[in-house]
Tab-separated table of C-alpha atoms in Angstrom:
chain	number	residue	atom	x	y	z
A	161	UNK	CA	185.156	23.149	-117.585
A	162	UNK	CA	183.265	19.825	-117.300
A	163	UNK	CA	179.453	19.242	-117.903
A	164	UNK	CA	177.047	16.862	-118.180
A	165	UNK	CA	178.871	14.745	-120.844
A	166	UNK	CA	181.455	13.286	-118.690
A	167	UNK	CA	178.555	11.243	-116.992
A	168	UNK	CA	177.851	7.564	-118.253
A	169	UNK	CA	175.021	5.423	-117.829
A	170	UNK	CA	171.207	6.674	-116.874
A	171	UNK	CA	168.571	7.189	-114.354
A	172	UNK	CA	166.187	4.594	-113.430
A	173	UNK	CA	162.468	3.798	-112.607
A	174	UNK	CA	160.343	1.405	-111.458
A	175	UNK	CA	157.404	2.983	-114.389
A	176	UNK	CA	157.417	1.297	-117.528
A	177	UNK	CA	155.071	2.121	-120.356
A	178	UNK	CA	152.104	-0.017	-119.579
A	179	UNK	CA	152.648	1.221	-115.547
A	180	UNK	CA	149.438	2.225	-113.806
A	181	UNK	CA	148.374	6.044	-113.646
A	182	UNK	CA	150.415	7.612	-110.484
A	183	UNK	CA	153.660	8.726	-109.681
A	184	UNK	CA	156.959	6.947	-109.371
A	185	UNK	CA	160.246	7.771	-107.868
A	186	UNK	CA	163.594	8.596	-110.609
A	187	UNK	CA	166.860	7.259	-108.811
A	188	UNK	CA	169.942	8.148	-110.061
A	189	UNK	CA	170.521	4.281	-111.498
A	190	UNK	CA	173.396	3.717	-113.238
A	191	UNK	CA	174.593	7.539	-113.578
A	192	UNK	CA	178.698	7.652	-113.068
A	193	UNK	CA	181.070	9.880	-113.896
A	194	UNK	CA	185.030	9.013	-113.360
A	195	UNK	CA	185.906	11.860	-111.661
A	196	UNK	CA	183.318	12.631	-109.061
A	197	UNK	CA	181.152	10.989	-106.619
A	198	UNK	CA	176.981	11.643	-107.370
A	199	UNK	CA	175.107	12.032	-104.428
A	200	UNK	CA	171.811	10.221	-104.088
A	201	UNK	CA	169.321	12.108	-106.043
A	202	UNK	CA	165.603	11.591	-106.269
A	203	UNK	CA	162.766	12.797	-108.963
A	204	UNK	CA	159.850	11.698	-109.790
A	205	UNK	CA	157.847	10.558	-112.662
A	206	UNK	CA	153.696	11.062	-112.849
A	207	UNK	CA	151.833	9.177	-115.091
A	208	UNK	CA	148.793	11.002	-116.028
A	209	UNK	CA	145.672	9.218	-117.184
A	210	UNK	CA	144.361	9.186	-120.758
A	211	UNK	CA	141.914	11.409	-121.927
A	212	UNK	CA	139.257	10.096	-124.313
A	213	UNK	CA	136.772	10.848	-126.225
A	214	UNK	CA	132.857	9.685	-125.881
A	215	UNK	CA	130.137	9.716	-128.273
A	216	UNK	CA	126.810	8.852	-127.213
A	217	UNK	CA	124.559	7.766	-129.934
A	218	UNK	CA	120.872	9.426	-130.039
A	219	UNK	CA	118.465	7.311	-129.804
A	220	UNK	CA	114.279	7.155	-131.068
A	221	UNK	CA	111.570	5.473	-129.458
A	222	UNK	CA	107.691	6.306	-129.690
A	223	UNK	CA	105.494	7.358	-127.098
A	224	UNK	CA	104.847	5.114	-124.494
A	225	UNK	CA	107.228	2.539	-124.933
A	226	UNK	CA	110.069	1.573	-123.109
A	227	UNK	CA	113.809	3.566	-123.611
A	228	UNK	CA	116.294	1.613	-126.469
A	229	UNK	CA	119.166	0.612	-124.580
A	230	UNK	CA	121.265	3.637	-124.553
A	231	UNK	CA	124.179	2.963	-126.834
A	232	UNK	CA	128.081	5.172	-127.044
A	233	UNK	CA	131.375	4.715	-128.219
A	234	UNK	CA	134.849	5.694	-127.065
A	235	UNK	CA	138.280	6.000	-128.295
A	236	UNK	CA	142.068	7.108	-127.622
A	237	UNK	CA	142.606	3.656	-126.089
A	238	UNK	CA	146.075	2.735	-125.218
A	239	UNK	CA	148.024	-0.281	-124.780
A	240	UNK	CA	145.207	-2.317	-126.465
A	241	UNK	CA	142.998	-1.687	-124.054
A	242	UNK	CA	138.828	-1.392	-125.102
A	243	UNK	CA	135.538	-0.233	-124.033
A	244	UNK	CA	135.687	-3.330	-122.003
A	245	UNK	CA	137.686	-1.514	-119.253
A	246	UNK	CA	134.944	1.202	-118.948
A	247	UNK	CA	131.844	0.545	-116.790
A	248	UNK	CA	128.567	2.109	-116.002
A	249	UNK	CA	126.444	3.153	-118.482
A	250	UNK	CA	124.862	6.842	-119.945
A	251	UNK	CA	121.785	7.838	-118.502
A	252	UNK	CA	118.377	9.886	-119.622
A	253	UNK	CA	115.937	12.000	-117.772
A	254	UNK	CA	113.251	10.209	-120.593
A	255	UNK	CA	110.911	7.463	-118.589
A	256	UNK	CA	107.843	5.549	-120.746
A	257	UNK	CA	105.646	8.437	-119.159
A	258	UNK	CA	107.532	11.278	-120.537
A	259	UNK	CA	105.785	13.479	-123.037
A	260	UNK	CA	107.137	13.724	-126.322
A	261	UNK	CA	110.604	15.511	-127.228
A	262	UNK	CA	113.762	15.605	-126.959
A	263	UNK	CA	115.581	14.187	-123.810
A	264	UNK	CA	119.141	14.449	-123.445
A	265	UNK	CA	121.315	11.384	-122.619
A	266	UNK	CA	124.118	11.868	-120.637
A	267	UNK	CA	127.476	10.103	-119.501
A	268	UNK	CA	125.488	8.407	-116.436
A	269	UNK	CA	127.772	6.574	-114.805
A	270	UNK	CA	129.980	5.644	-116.863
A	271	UNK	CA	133.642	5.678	-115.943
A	272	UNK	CA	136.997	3.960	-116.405
């Protein structure tokens, strides 16, 4: 019997690697075997996005004053992409009236 390796060529896609997050429809492209006739045939392919990772930086002030601008980094970038396609910014309960401690600071609204 006959498998698989009697076919020639491959499947195609519209996705390439820098494609946007979503899903995109696998045709059978160039797939031929000699011997048989290939029915259309459809799959997909779902691009999933990237997780990364986020440190936000602690921060001091004294009492009184005004919050430091709240400060983070991220990473697991792809495709040479930055920080600079994130926006928003973290966020903190603290306020110049709040008594003294420790405040947590928070993703806010940051998002990609």
């Amino acid at each position: 019997g006959q498998d698989e390796s009697v076919l020639t060529g491959a499947p195609s896609t519209t996705a390439t690697r820098a494609s946007d997050v979503g899903t995109y429809a696998i045709g059978r492209g160039t797939l031929a075997a000699q011997n048989y006739v290939l029915p259309e045939a459809e799959g997909s392919l779902t691009i999933d996005p990237v997780r990364l990772s986020l440190t936000l930086d602690d921060q001091r002030r004294a009492y009184g004053s005004a919050n430091p601008e709240l400060t983070w980094r991220a990473a697991g970038f792809v495709l040479g992409q930055d920080e600079s396609v994130l926006t928003g910014a973290p966020s903190t309960t603290a306020t110049r009236a709040s008594d003294v401690g420790t405040y947590a600071i928070g993703r806010g609204t940051l998002a990609a």
